[in-house]
Each structure stands twice: as C-alpha cells, then as structure tokens.
Coordinates of C-alpha atoms in Angstrom, one line a residue:
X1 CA 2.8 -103.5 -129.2
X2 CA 6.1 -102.8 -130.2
X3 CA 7.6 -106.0 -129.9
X4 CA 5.2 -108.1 -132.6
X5 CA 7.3 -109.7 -134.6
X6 CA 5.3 -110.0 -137.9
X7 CA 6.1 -113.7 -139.2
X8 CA 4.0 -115.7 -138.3
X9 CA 2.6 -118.1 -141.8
X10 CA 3.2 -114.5 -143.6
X11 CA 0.1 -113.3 -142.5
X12 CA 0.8 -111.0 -140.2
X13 CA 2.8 -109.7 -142.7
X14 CA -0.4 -109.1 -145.1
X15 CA -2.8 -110.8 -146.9
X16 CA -0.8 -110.7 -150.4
X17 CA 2.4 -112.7 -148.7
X18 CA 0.2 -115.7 -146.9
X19 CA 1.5 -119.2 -148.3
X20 CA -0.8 -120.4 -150.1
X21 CA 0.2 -124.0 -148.8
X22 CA 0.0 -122.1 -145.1
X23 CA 2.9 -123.7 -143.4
X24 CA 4.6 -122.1 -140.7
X25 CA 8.3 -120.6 -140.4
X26 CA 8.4 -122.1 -137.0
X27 CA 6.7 -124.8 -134.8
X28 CA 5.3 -123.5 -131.6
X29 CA 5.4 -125.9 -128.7
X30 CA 2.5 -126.4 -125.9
X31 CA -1.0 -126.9 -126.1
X32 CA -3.5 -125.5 -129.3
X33 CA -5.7 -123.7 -127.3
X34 CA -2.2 -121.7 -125.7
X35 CA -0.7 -121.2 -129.2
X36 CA -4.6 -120.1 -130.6
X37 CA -4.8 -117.6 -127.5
X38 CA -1.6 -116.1 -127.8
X39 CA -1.6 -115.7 -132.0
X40 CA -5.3 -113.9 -130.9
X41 CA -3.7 -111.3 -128.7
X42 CA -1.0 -110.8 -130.6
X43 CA -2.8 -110.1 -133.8
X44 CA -5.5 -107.7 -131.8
X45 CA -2.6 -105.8 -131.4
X46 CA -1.3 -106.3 -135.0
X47 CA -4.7 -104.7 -135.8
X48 CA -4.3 -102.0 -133.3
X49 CA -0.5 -101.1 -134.4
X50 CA -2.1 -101.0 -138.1
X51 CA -5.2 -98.9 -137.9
X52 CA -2.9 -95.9 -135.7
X53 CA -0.8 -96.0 -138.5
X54 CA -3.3 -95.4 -141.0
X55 CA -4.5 -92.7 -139.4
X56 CA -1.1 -91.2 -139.3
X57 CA -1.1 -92.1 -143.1
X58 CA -4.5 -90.8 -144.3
X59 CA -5.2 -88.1 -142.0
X60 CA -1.6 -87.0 -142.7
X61 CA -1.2 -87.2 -146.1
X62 CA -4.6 -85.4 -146.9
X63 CA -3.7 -82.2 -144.6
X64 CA 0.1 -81.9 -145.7
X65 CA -1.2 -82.0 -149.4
X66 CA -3.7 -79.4 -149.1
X67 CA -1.2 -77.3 -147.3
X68 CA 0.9 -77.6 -150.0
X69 CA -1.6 -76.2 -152.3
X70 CA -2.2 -73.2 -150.2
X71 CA 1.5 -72.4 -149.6
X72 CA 1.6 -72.2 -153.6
X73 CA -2.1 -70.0 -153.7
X74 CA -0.9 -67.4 -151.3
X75 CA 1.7 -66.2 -152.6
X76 CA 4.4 -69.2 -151.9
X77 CA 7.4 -70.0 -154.5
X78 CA 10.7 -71.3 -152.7
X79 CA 10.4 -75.3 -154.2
X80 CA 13.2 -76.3 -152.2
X81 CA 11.1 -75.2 -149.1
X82 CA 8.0 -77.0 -150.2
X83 CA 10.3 -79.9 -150.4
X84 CA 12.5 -79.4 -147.1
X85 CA 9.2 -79.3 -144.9
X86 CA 8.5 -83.0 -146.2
X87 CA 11.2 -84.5 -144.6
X88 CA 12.5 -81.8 -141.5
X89 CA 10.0 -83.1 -139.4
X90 CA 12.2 -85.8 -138.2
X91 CA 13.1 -84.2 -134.4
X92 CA 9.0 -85.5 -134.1
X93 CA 10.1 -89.0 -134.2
X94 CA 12.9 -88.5 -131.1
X95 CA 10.2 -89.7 -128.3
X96 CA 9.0 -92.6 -130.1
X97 CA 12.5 -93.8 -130.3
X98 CA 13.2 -93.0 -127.1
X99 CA 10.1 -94.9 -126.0
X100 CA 9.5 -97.7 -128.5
X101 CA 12.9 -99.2 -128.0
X102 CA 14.7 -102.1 -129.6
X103 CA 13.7 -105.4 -127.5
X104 CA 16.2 -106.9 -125.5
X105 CA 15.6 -110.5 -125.8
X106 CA 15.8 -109.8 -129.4
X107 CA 18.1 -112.8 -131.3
X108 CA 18.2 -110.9 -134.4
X109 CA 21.8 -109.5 -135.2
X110 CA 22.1 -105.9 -136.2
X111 CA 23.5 -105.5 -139.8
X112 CA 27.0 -103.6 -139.6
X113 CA 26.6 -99.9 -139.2
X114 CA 28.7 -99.0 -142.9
X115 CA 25.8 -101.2 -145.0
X116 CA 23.0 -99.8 -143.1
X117 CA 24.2 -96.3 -143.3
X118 CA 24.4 -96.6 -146.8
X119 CA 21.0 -97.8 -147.0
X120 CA 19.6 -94.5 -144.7
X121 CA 21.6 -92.7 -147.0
X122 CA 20.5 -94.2 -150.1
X123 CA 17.0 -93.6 -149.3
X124 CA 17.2 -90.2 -148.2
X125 CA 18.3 -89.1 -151.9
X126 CA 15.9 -91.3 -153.3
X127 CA 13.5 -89.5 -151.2
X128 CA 15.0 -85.7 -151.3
X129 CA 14.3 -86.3 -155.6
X130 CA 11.1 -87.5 -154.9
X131 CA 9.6 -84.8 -152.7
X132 CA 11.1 -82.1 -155.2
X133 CA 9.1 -83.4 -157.8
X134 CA 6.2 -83.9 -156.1
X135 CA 6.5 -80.4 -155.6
X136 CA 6.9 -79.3 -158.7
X137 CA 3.9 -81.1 -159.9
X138 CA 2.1 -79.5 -157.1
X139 CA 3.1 -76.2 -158.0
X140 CA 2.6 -77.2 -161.9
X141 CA -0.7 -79.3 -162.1
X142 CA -4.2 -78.1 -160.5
X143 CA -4.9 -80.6 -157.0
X144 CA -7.2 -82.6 -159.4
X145 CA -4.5 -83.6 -161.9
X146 CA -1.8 -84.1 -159.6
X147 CA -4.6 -86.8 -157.1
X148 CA -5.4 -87.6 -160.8
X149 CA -1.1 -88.9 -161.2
X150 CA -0.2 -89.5 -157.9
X151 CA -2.9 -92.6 -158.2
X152 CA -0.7 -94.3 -160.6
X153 CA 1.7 -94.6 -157.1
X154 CA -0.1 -97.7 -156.4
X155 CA 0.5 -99.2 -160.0
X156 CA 3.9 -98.9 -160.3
X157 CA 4.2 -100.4 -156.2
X158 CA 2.1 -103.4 -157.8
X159 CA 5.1 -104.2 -160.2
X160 CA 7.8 -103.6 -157.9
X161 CA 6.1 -105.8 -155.1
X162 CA 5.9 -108.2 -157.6
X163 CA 9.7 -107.9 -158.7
X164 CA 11.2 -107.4 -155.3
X165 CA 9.0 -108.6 -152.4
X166 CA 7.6 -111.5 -154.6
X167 CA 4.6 -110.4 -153.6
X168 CA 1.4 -113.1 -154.6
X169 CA -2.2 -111.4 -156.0
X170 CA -5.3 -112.6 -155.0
X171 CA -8.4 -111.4 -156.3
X172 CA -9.5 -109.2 -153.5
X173 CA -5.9 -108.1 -153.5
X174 CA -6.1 -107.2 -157.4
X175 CA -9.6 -105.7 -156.7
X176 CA -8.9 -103.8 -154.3
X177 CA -5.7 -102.1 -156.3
X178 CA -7.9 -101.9 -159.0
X179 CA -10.7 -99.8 -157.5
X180 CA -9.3 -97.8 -155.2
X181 CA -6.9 -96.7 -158.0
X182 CA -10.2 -96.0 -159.8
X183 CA -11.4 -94.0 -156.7
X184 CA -8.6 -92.0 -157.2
X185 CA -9.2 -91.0 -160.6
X186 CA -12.4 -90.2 -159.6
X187 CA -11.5 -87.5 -157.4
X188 CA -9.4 -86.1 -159.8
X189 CA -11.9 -86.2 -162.7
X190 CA -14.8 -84.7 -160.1
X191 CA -12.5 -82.2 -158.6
X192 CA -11.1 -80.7 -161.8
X193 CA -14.5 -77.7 -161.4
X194 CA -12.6 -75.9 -159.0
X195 CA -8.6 -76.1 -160.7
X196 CA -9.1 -72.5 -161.6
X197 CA -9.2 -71.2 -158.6
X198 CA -5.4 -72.5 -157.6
X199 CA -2.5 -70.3 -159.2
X200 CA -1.0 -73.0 -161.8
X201 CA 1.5 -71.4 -164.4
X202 CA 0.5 -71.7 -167.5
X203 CA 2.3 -73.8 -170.2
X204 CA 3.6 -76.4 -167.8
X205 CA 1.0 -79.0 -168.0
X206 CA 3.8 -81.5 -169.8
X207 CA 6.3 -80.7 -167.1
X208 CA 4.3 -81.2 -164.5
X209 CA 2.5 -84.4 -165.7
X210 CA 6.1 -86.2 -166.3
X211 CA 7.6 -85.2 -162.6
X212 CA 4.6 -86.3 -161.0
X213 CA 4.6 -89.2 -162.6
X214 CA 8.5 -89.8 -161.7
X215 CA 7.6 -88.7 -158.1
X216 CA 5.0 -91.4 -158.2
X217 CA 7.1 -93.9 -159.8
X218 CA 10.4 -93.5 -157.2
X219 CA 8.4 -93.3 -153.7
X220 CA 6.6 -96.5 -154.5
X221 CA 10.4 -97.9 -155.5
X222 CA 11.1 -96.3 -152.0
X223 CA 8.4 -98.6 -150.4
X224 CA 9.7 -101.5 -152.0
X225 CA 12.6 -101.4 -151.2
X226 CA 11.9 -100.3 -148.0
X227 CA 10.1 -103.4 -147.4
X228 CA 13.1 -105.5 -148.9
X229 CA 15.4 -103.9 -146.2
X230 CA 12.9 -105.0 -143.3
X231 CA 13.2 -108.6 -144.8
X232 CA 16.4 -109.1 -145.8
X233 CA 19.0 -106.8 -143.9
X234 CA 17.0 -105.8 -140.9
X235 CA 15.1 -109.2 -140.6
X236 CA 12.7 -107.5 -138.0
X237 CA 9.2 -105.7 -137.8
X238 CA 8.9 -104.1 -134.7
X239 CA 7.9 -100.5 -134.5
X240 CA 11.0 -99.7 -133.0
X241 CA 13.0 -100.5 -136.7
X242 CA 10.0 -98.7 -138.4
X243 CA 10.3 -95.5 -136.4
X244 CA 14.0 -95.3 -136.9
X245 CA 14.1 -96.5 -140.6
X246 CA 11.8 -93.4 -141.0
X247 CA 13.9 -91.5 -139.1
X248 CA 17.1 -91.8 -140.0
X249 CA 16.0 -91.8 -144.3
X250 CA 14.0 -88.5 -143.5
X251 CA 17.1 -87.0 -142.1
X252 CA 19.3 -87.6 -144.8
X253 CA 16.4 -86.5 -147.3
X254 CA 16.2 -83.3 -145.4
X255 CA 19.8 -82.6 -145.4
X256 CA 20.1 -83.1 -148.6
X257 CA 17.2 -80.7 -149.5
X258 CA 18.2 -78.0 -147.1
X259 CA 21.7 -78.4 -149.7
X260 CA 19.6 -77.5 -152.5
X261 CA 18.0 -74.5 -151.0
X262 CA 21.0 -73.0 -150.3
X263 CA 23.0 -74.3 -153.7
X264 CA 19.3 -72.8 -155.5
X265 CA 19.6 -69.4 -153.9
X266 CA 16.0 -69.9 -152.9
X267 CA 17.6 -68.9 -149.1
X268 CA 18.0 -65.2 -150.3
X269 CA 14.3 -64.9 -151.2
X270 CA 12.3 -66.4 -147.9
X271 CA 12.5 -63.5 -146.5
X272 CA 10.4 -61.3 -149.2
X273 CA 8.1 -64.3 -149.7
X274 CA 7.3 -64.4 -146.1
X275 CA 7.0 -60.7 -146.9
X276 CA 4.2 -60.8 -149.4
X277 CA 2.5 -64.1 -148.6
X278 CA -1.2 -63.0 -148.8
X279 CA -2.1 -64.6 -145.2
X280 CA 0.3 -63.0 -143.4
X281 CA 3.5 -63.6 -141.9
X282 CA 2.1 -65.8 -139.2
X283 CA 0.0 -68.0 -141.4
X284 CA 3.4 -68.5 -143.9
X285 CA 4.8 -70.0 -140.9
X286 CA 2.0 -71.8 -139.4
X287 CA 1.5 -73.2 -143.2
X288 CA 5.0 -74.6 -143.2
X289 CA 5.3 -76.0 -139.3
X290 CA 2.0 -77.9 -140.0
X291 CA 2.5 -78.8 -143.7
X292 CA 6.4 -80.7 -141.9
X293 CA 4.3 -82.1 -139.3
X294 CA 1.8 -83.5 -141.3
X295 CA 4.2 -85.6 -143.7
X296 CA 6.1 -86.4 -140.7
X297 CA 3.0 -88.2 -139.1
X298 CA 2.4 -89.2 -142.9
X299 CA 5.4 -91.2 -143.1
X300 CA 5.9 -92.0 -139.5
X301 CA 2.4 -94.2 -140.8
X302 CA 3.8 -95.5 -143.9
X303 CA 7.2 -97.1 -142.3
X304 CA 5.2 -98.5 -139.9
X305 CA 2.1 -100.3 -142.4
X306 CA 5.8 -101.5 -144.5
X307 CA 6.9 -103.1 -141.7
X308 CA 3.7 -104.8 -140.1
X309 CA 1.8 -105.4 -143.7
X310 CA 3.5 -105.0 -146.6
X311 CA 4.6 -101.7 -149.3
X312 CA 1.4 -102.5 -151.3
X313 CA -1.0 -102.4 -148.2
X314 CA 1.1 -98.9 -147.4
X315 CA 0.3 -97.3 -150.9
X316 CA -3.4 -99.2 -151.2
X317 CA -4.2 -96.8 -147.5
X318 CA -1.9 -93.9 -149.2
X319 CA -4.6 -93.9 -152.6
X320 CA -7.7 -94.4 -150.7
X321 CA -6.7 -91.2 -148.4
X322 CA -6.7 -89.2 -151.7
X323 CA -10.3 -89.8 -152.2
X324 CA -11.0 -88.8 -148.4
X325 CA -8.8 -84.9 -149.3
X326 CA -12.5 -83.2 -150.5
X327 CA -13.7 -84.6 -146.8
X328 CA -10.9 -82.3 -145.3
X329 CA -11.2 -79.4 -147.8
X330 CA -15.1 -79.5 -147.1
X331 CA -14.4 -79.1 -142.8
X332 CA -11.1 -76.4 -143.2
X333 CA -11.3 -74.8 -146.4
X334 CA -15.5 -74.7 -147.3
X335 CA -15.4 -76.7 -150.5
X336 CA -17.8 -78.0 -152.2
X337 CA -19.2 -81.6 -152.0
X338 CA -20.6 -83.2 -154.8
X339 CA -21.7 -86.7 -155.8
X340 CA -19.0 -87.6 -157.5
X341 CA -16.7 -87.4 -154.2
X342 CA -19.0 -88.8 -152.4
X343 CA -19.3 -92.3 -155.1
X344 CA -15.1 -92.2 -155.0
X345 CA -15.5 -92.4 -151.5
X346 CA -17.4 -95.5 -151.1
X347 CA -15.8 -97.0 -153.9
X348 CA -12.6 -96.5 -152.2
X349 CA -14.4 -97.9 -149.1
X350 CA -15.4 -101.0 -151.1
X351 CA -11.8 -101.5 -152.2
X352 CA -10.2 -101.0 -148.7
X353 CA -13.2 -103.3 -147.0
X354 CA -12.0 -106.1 -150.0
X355 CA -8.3 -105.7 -148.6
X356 CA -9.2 -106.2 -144.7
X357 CA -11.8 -109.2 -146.3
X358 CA -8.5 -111.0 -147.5
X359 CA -7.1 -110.6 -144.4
X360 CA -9.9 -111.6 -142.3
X361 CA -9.6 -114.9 -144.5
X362 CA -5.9 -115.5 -143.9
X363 CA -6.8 -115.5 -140.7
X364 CA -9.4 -117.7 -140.7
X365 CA -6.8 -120.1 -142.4
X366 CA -4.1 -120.0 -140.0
X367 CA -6.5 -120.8 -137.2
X368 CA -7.1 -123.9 -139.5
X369 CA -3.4 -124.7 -139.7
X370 CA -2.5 -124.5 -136.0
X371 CA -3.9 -128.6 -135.1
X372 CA -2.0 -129.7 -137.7
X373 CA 1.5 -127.8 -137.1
X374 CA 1.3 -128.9 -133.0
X375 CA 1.6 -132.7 -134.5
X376 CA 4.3 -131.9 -137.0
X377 CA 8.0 -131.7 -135.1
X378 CA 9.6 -129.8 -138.2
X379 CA 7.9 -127.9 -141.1
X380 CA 9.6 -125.9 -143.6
X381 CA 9.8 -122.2 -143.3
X382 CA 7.5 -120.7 -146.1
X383 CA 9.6 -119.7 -149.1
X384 CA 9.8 -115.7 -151.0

C-alpha cells in the first residue's frame, strides 16, 4: 500500500488534476486486460490508503478541537501549551516510519539533505505560527465562531491550488467546495445557542476573528505548498514520504513552540494551572496527552490525503469533519442535537459524495483511455 505511486493520467492524484485530454505520463507495455487489472488493484488500494486517512483526519480533527475547548473551560490558560500539544505528537509517527519504508527499487533521486532540511524547517515555523493562532482564536471566539472561520480554510486552499498546484475546477469539484464550505457555516450559525457556556474573554471578538482567519489563511498555504514539495522536490507519493514529511515539519513546529513557552514564561505557571484545573490534575493531563494525539493522527491524515489526492481534497475532508464535531460532542460531552446539525450534516455529505462522483468519473475515463495508449509507442506526459 505504501508503494502506490500516484501518477498515473493525474488521477490518482485527484479528480481536480485529471487531464482533461487524459493522456498518460507513461506508456505501459503488455496486454489491456494486464494493464486494466493491475491499474484496478492498485487503485482499490488508492481507495483504501485514502479513506484510513480520512479517518485519521476527521475523526482527529473533531476530538483534538473539542479538547481544545475544554482545556480552555476548565480552567486552562498556558497558549503556548495549547499550541505545543499540536505538533509534540511526533514520537507517534516513529513505527510507521520504521514500517512504511522508502521502496528500494525506487528510481527517484533524493533531493540533497541542506534543501530539504530547509523545507522541514520552513514548514515547521509556518506551522508553529499557525497553531498559535489557532489557539488564540480558540481561546478568543465561542467553538461556533471559530468552525464558523476556520471554514474559510478551504477558500483560501481553492486560490492557492490554483496559483501553485495549477489545480483545474470542475463543477462537482466547485460544488463540492462550495457546499461543504456552506455546511460549515451552518454549524457555526446552529451551534452559536450554546457559545455561552464556554469561558470566552470578553472584548476580543476582533482579535480573535483576524488570527483565526490568519491561522486559516497559512495552514491551507502549508497544504499547498506541501503538495508543491511532493511534486516538484520529492517527486514521489508513497506513504513512506507522507509520514516523514509530517514528521519531520511537526518536529521543527514543536521545537519551535516549546521555544516560546519557555521565552513566554508560561513554563513557570503549569504548575498552578495543573493546580486549579477544575477536573483535576489527572484529567489536565489526560486532556493534553489526548488533545497531542489527536492532531497527531489529524495530520498524520492530512500529509497522507496531500500526497495521494491533492491539498484541496485534504481541506475539502478537513471542512466536512467540522460539521461531523456536534456528532462527537453529542456521544462524549451530552450536547444537544438539533436540525440544523443534522441538515449541515447531509449537506456536507452531498458535497463530499459530489467529490468521490468526480472521481468515480476520472476513473471511468481512464479505463476508456487505456486501448488507445497500448497502440500509441510514445505519448506525452500530461503538462501542470
């Protein structure tokens, strides 16, 4: 599973990137019926490697944020710890490493370590500034308002698909940015009956809206660009690259915001908040070893939907989780469910269902394609 290589007619690499011309970057040789069987198996697997992954990703993302509010209701303040346990769940990662390795009879030739150091590096700041600001709207903005923002994620990863991954719309594609964005907003708009029952200080509604926003704005530049580096430095998309892109970015985003908890001070006070957290001691750790885990599986999902689909795909499953948080509040915490969650629900349904229907049709296509590229000897490799 690890081994697909995801460039086959761009359509293993996700319904927005298929040619529309369908020709093939390279010319398999042998029977049809071979080539037709062996594409099959490998994109049951594609499918297999990208529903785990959303799992990771929606399941994930829906726990971590939760947790995130409750750290901040019981009693929680350190900012720089909500934003170190986003990214020191790296050690997680170790076993897949060690498991999923890089293939041997790969041809592809590994980009020198100085560039791609700078690149982990690069992205682990981008990363570090995102995560603080998420939690600062967290803390700032009731979980209705900041769903509400964080929806725009997928907007502003429309626009830099389009500038950086040349990305090409379709209408199911647009459709299903367009509604599940709307699903989003939904949630937000529906959930905003129970914002007074989270602690949000008051008089920080501005502050709050603009770093959420900027958080928004810089991971889905971080996808992007993430993306870019698959394509262009890395030039592969096995799992293997995916886990350790993730990996290696996290680690450097957790170093540098364990810096900034001890340049903060914030160090000096975990010990008094751990004090008067309003759970208990055990539940202020158990909050935080859950909350790291979570965004660890989280983006452990999200490097792995970049490499196999596409940054777009990654945030269109990232939005359509926000609308499945009441689902999650409803089992753990006992909240309420009301028609308006339920409606985002389906309508974020509709819009994921539009996304796989795009798919299903690529596919459909580049069974049509594979006669014709048996009696071609040379065809030319699909341009970005």
């Amino acid at each position: 599973m690890a081994e697909i290589q995801l460039q086959i007619a761009g359509v293993l690499r996700g319904p927005e990137e298929a040619g529309e011309d369908g020709q093939l970057a390279d010319n398999d040789k042998g029977s049809s019926p071979s080539t037709a069987a062996r594409l099959t198996s490998e994109r049951l697997q594609w499918w297999a490697l990208v529903l785990v992954n959303i799992v990771f990703v929606v399941g994930g993302e829906s726990v971590a944020t939760l947790l995130g509010r409750i750290y901040y209701d019981q009693g929680g303040a350190s900012l720089w710890m909500a934003t170190v346990v986003q990214s020191c769940g790296t050690p997680l990662a170790i076993p897949l490493l060690l498991y999923f390795r890089r293939p041997k009879s790969s041809t592809v030739a590994r980009p020198p370590l100085r560039k791609i150091s700078a690149i982990y590096a690069g992205f682990g700041v981008l990363l570090a500034g995102s995560n603080l600001m998420h939690s600062y709207g967290l803390l700032y903005l009731p979980m209705s308002t900041y769903s509400l923002i964080c929806a725009t994620q997928l907007s502003f990863n429309a626009v830099f698909s389009y500038l950086l991954n040349k990305h090409r719309f379709t209408a199911l594609v647009l459709n299903s940015v367009v509604v599940i964005s709307f699903s989003a907003a939904l949630v937000g708009v529906g959930h905003g009956s129970d914002g007074t029952n989270s602690s949000v200080p008051q008089g920080k509604f501005l502050a709050g809206f603009l770093l959420a926003l900027s958080a928004s704005a810089v991971f889905s530049l971080v996808l992007s660009l993430t993306q870019l580096t698959f394509d262009k430095v890395l030039r592969s998309g096995t799992f293997h690259d995916a886990v350790k892109m993730q990996f290696w970015s996290n680690t450097a985003a957790a170093c540098v915001s364990v810096a900034g908890l001890f340049i903060s001070g914030e160090w000096s006070t975990l010990a008094g908040e751990m004090q008067g957290y309003k759970k208990g001691k055990v539940s202020y750790a158990m909050n935080l070893t859950w909350t790291a885990i979570s965004w660890q599986l989280t983006m452990t999902g999200m490097m792995g939907l970049v490499a196999a689909v596409s940054s777009l795909f990654t945030n269109v499953i990232s939005t359509a989780g926000m609308a499945l948080s009441p689902v999650i509040a409803v089992i753990f915490l006992r909240d309420r469910m009301d028609g308006t969650k339920v409606l985002a629900m389906l309508i974020a349904v509709w819009g994921f269902l539009s996304y796989v229907y795009q798919s299903y049709l690529d596919g459909v296509k580049l069974k049509k394609i594979l006669p014709s590229c048996e009696s071609r000897p040379q065809t030319t490799a699909r341009g970005t």
